[in-house]
Short mmCIF file of C-alpha atoms and ligand atoms in Angstrom, two decimals:
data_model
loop_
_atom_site.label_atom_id
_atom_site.label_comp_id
_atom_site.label_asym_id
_atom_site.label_seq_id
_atom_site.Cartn_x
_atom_site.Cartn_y
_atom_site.Cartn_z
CA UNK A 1 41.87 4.10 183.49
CA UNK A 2 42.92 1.68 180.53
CA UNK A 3 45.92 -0.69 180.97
CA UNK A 4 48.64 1.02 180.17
CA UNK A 5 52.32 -0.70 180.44
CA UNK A 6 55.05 1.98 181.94
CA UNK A 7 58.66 1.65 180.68
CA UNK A 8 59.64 3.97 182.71
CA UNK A 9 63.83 3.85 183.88
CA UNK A 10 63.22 5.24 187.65
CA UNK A 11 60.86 6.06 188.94
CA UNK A 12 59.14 3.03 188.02
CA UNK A 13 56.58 0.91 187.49
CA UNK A 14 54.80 -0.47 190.60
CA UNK A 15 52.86 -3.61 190.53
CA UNK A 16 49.42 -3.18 190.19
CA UNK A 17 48.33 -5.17 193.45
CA UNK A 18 50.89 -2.76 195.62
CA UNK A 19 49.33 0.37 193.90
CA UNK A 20 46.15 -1.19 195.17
CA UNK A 21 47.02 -1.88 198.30
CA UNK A 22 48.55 1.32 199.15
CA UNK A 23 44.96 3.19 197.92
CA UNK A 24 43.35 0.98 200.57
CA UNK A 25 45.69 1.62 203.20
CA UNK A 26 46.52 5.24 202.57
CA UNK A 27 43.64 6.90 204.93
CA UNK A 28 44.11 4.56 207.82
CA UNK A 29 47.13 2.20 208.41
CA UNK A 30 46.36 -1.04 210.15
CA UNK A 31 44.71 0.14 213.95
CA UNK A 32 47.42 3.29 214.33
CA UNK A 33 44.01 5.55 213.65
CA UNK A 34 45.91 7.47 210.79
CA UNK A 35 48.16 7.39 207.30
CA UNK A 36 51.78 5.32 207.40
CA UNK A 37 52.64 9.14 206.83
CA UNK A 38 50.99 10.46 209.43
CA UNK A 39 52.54 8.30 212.59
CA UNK A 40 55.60 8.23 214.35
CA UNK A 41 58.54 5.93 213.26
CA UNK A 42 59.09 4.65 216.90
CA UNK A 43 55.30 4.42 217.53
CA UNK A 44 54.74 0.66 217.65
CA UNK A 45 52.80 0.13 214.18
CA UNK A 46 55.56 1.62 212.11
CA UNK A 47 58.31 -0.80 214.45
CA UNK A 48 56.51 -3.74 213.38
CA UNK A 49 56.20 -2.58 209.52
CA UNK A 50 60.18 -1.64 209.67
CA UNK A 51 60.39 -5.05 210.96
CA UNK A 52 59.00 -7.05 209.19
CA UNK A 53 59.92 -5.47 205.78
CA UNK A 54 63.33 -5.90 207.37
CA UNK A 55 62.64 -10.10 207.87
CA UNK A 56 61.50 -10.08 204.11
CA UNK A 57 64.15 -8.50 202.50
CA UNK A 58 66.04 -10.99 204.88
CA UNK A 59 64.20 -14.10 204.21
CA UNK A 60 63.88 -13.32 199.94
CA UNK A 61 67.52 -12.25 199.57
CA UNK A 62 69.03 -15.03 201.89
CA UNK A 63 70.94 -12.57 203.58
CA UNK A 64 73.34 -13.94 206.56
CA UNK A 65 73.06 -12.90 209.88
CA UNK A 66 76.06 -11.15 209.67
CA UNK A 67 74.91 -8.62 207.39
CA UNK A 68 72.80 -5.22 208.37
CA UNK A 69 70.21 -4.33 206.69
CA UNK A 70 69.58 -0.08 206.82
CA UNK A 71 67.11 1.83 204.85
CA UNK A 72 68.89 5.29 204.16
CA UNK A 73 68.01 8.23 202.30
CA UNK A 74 70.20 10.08 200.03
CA UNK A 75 69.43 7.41 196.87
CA UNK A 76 72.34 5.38 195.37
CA UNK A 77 74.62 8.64 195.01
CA UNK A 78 74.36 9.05 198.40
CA UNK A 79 76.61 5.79 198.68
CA UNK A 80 78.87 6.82 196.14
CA UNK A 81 80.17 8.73 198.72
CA UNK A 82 79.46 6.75 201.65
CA UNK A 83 81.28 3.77 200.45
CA UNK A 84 85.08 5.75 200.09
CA UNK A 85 84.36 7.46 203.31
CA UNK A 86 83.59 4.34 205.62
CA UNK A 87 85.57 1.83 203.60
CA UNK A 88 89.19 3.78 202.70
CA UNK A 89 90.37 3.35 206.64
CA UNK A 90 93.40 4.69 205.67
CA UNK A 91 94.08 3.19 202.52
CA UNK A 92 94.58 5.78 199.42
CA UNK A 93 93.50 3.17 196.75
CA UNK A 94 90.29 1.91 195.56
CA UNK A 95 89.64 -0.52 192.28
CA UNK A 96 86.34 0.60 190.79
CA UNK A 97 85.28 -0.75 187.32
CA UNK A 98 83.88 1.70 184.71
CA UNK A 99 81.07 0.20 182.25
CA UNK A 100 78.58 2.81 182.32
CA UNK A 101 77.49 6.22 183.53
CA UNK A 102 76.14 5.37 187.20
CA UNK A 103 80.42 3.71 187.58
CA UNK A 104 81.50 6.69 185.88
CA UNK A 105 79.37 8.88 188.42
CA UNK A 106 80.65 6.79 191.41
CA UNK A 107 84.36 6.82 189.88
CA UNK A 108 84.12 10.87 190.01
CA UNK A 109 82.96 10.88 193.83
CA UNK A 110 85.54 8.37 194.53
CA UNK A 111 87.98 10.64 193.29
CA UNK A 112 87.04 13.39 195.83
CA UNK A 113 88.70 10.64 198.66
CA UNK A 114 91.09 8.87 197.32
CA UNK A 115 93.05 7.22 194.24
CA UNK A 116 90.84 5.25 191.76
CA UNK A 117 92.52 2.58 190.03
CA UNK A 118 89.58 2.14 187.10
CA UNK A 119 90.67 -2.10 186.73
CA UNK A 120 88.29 -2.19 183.32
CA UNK A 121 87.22 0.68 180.99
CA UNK A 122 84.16 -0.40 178.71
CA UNK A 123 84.32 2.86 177.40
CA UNK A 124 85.79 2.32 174.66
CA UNK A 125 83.47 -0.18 173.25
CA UNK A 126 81.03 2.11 173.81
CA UNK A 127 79.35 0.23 177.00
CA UNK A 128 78.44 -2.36 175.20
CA UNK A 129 80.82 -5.16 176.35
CA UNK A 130 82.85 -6.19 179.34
CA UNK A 131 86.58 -7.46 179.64
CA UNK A 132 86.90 -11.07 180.93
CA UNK A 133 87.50 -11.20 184.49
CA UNK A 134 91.27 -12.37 184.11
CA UNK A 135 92.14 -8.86 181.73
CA UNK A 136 91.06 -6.77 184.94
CA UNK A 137 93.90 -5.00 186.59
CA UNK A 138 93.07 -4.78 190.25
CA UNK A 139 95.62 -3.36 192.43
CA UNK A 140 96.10 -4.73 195.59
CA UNK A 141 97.07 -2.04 197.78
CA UNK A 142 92.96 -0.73 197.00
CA UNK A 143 90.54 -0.87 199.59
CA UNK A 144 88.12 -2.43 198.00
CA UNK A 145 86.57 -2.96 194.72
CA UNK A 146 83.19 -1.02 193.06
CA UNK A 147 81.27 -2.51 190.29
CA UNK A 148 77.69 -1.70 188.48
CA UNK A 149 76.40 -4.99 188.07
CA UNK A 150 73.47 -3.66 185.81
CA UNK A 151 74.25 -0.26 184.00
CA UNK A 152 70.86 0.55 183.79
CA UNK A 153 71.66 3.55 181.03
CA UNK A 154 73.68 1.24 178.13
CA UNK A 155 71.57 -1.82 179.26
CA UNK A 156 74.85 -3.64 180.00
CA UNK A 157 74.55 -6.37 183.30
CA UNK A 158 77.08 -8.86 184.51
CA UNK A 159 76.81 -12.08 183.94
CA UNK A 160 79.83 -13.20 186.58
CA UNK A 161 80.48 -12.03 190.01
CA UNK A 162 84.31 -10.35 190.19
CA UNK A 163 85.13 -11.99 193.17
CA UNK A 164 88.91 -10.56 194.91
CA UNK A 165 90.20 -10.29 197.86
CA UNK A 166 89.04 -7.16 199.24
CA UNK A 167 85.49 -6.55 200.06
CA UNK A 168 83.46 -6.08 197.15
CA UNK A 169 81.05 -3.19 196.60
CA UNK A 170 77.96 -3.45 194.16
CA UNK A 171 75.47 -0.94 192.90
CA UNK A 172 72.33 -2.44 192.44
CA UNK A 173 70.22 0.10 192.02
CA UNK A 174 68.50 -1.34 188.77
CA UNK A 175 69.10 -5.05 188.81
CA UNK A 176 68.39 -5.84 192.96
CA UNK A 177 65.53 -8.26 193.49
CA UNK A 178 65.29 -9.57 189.71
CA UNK A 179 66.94 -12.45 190.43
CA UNK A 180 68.55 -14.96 193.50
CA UNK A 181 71.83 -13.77 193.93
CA UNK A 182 74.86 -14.78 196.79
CA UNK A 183 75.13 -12.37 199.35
CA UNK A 184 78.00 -13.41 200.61
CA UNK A 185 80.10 -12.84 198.17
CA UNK A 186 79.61 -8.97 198.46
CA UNK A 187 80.96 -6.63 201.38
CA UNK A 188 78.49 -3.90 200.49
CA UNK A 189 75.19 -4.29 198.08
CA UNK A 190 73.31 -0.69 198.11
CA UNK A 191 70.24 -0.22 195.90
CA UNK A 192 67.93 3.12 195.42
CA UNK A 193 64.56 2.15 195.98
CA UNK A 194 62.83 3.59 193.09
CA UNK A 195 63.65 1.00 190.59
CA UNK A 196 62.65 -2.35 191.77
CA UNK A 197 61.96 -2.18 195.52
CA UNK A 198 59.62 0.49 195.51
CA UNK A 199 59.39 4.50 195.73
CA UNK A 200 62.07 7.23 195.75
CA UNK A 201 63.38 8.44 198.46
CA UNK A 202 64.27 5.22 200.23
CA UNK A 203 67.88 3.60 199.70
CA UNK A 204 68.64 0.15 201.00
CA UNK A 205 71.76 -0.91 202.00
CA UNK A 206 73.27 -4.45 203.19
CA UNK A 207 76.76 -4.34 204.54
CA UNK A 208 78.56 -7.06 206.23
CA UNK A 209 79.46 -6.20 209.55
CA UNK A 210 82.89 -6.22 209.69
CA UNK A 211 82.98 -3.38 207.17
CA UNK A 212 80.96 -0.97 209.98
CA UNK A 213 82.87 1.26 212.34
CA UNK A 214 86.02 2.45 210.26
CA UNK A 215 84.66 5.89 209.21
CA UNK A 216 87.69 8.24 208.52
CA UNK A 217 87.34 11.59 210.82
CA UNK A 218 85.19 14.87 210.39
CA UNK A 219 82.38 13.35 208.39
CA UNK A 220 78.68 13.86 208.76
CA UNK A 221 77.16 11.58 211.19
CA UNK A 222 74.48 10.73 208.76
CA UNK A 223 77.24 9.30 206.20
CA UNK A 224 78.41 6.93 209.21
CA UNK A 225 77.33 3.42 208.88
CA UNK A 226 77.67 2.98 212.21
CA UNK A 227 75.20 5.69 213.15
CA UNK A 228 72.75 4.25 210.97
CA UNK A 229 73.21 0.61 212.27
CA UNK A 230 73.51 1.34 215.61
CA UNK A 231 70.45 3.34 215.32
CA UNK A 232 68.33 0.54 213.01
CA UNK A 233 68.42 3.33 210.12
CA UNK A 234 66.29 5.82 212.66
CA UNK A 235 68.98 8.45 214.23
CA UNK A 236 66.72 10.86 212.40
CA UNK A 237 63.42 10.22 210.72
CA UNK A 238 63.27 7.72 208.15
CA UNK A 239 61.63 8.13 204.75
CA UNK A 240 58.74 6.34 206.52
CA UNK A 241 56.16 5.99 203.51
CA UNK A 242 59.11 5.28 201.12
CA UNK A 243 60.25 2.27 203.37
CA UNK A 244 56.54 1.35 204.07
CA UNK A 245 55.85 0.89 200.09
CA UNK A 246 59.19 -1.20 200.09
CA UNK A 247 57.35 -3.55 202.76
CA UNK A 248 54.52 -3.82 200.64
CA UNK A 249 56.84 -4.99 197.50
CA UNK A 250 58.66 -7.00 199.57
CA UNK A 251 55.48 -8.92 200.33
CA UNK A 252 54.16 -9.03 197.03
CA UNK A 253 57.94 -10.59 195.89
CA UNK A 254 57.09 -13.61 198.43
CA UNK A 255 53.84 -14.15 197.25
CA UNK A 256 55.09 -14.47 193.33
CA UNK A 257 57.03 -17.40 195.01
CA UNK A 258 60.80 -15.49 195.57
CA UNK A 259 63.30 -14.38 193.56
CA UNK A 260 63.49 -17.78 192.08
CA UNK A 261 60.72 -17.55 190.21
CA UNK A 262 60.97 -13.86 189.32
CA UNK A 263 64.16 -14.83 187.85
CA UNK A 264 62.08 -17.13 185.58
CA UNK A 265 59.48 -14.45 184.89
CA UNK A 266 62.29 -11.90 183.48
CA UNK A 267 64.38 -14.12 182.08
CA UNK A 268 61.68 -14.51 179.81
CA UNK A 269 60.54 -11.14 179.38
CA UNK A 270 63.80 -10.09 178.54
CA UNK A 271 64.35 -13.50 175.88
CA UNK A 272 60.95 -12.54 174.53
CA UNK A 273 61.92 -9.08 174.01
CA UNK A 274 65.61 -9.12 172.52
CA UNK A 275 63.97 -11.88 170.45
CA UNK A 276 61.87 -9.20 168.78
CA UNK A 277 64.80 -6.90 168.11
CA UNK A 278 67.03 -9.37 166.72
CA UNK A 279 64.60 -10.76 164.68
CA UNK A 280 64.22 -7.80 162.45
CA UNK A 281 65.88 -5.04 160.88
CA UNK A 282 64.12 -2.55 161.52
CA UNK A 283 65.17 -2.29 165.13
CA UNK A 284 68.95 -2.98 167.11
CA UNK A 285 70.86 -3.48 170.12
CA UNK A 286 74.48 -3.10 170.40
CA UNK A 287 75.28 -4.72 173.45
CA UNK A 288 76.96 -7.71 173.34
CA UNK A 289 74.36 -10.90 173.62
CA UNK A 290 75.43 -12.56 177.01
CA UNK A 291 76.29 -9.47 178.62
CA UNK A 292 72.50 -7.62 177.94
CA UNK A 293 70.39 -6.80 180.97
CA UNK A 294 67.17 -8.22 181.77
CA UNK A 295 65.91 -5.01 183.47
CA UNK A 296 66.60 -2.33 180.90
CA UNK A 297 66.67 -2.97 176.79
CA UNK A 298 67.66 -0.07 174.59
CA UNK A 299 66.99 -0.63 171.26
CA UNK A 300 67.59 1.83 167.96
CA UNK A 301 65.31 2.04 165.15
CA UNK A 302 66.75 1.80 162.07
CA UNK A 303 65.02 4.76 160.58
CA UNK A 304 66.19 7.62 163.20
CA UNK A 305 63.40 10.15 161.85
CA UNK A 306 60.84 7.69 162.80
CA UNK A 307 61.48 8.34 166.81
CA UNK A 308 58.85 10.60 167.45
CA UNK A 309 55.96 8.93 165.65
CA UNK A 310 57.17 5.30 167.08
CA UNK A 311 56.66 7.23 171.22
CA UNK A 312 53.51 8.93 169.96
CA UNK A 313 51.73 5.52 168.25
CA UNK A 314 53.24 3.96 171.58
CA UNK A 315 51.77 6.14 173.92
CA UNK A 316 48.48 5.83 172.09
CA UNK A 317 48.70 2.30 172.69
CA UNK A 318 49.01 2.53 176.40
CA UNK A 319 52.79 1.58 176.27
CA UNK A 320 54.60 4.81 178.03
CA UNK A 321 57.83 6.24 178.42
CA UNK A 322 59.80 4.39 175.73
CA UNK A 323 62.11 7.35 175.23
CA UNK A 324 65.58 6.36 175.01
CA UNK A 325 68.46 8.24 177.42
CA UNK A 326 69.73 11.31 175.97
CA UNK A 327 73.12 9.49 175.78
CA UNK A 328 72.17 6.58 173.93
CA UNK A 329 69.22 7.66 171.78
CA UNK A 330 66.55 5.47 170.36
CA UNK A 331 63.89 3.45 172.47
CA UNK A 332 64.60 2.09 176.37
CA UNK A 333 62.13 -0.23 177.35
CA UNK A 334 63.04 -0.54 181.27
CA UNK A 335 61.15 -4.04 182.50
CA UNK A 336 61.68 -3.88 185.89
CA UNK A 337 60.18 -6.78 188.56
CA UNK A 338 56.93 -5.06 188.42
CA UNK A 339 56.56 -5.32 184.46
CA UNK A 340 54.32 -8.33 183.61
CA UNK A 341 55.21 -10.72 180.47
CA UNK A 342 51.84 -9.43 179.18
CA UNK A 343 53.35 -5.74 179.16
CA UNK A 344 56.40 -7.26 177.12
CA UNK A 345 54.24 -9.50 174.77
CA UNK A 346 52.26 -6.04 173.81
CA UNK A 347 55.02 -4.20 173.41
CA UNK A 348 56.36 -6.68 170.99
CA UNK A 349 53.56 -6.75 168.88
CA UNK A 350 53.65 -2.98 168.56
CA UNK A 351 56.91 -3.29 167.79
CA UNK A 352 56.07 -5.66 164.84
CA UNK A 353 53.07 -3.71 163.46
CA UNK A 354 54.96 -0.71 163.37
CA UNK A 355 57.44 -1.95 161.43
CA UNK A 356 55.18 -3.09 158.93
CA UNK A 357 53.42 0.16 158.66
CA UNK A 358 56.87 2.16 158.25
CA UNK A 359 59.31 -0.11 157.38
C1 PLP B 401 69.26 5.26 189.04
C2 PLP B 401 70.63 4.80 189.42
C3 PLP B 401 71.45 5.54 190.27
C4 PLP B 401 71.04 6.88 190.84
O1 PLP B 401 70.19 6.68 191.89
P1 PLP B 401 69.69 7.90 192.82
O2 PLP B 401 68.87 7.14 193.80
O3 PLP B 401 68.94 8.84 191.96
O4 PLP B 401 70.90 8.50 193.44
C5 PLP B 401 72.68 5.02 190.59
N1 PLP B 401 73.10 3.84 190.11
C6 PLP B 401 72.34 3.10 189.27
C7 PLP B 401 72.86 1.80 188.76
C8 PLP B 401 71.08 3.56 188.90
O5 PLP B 401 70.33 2.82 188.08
#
């Protein structure tokens, strides 16, 4: 197979050496005699991998010891309603900010469970800014607060931490592991795997302990977070190979040298590539410069008609699923951890060589 550089928004782009090491592995899994998918999750072999993948995230993410660490299934939306029904405890309020479509999505579940107070609205700038911290309207009576720090659709990430008095909630679905970050600033942080920890079906979740135990009545045991801490995420079977591949990036994350220097890497992919689409006029993005996301750039050619043939002459140059969302149109180049700055640098000079043949 020829290098070819996937843009893909989720499911994503694994990196090359996990791919690899998962081919290797697939048949027979350390000494257990058979696949990761084949053994039990509270055999010994799969208690060390859970483990140890556990210790990673732990030891990459600085996460304090008074934080759990579960690996759920379900994916992010899952937690859209997890989050109301473990953290109302008898509150009727909740702040949640709105500055994309996964906040909107959350908002709407919210709604099933309580009263949303939506403290900023991006909507009407199209999700392509946020309001200044101090213009937020939080009301105090909510229970918490729920914010998208990377809106993975518009391409619109925080570059500030709303910090309040009331445990804070993040969805980090498509910005987790790109960079360091401070744990203990959030109450909740809950991320679907198949952006940039791994493979779908897999949802991690870190949640300060103190926020555990408060479930309101008559829920399903599954969408307790007690259940799944008290059970170190196995009450029922795990999404064992999902988790296993998470290990594997995990792993792979320490050896790059940490989320330190992965922040370096995409800061630089990202630079390199909004670099390209400023720098001509032939191709846009609307979002507003310091709020842009590292891990997914929409862009818009200037020439709509020329969509098709820009994917095709893409595709035939081994750079894949470009294809904007429906919502926003255009090009999405998502540039996830596993993305090298070679994939970015290629793309770039596609970009540039397709302008000058169509612009
Ligand atoms: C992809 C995504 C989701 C949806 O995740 P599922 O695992 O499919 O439920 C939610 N939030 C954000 C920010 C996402 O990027």
């Amino acid at each position: 197979m020829s290098q070819v550089y996937n843009f893909s928004a989720g499911p994503a782009m694994l990196p090359a050496q996990v791919l690899k090491r998962m081919q290797g592995e697939l048949l027979e899994y350390g000494n257990a005699k058979a696949s990761v998918m084949e053994i039990s999750h509270r055999g010994a072999d799969f208690m060390a991998m859970a483990q140890k993948s556990e210790q990673d995230l732990r030891d990459l993410m600085n996460i304090p010891d008074n934080y759990k660490v579960l690996f759920l299934q379900g994916g992010a939306s899952a937690q859209f309603s997890m989050v109301p029904v473990n953290l109302l405890h008898g509150k009727a309020k909740a702040n949640y900010a709105h500055t994309g479509h996964w906040s909107k999505k959350a908002i709407a579940e919210a709604q099933r469970y309580c009263d949303v107070n939506i403290c900023t609205d991006s909507l009407g700038n199209k999700y392509t800014n946020i309001d200044d911290f101090s213009k937020w309207h939080i009301d105090e009576k909510g229970a918490y607060l729920h914010y998208t720090p990377n809106e993975t659709i518009a391409g619109l990430e925080f570059d500030y931490v709303p910090e309040v008095g009331m445990p804070l909630v993040a969805d980090m679905s498509s910005t987790i592991l790109s960079r360091e970050i401070d744990v203990s600033k959030y109450g909740i942080i809950y991320a679907g795997a198949q952006k940039n920890i791994g493979i779908s079906g897999l949802t991690v979740v870190i949640i300060r302990e103190d926020l555990i135990g408060n479930v309101v009545a008559n829920q399903p045991i599954l969408f307790n977070y007690a259940t799944q801490a008290n059970n170190d995420s196995m009450y029922n079977t795990p999404s064992t190979y999902s988790w296993y591949v998470a290990g594997r990036v995990f792993e792979w994350l320490k050896e790059q040298g940490g989320l330190g220097a992965m922040a370096k890497i995409n800061e630089n992919k990202a630079k390199t590539l909004y670099a390209a689409i400023d720098g001509s006029d032939f191709y846009s993005n609307p979002v507003v410069e310091k709020y842009r996301s590292w891990m997914n750039v929409p862009f818009l050619l200037a020439n709509e008609d020329l969509n098709g043939l820009f994917l095709e002459k893409a595709a035939d140059n081994g750079l894949i699923t470009l294809k904007g969302h429906r919502s926003v149109g255009g090009m999405r180049a998502s540039i996830y951890n596993a993305m090298p700055q070679e994939g970015i640098n290629q793309l770039v000079s596609f970009m540039q060589d397709f302008e000058k043949e169509n612009g």
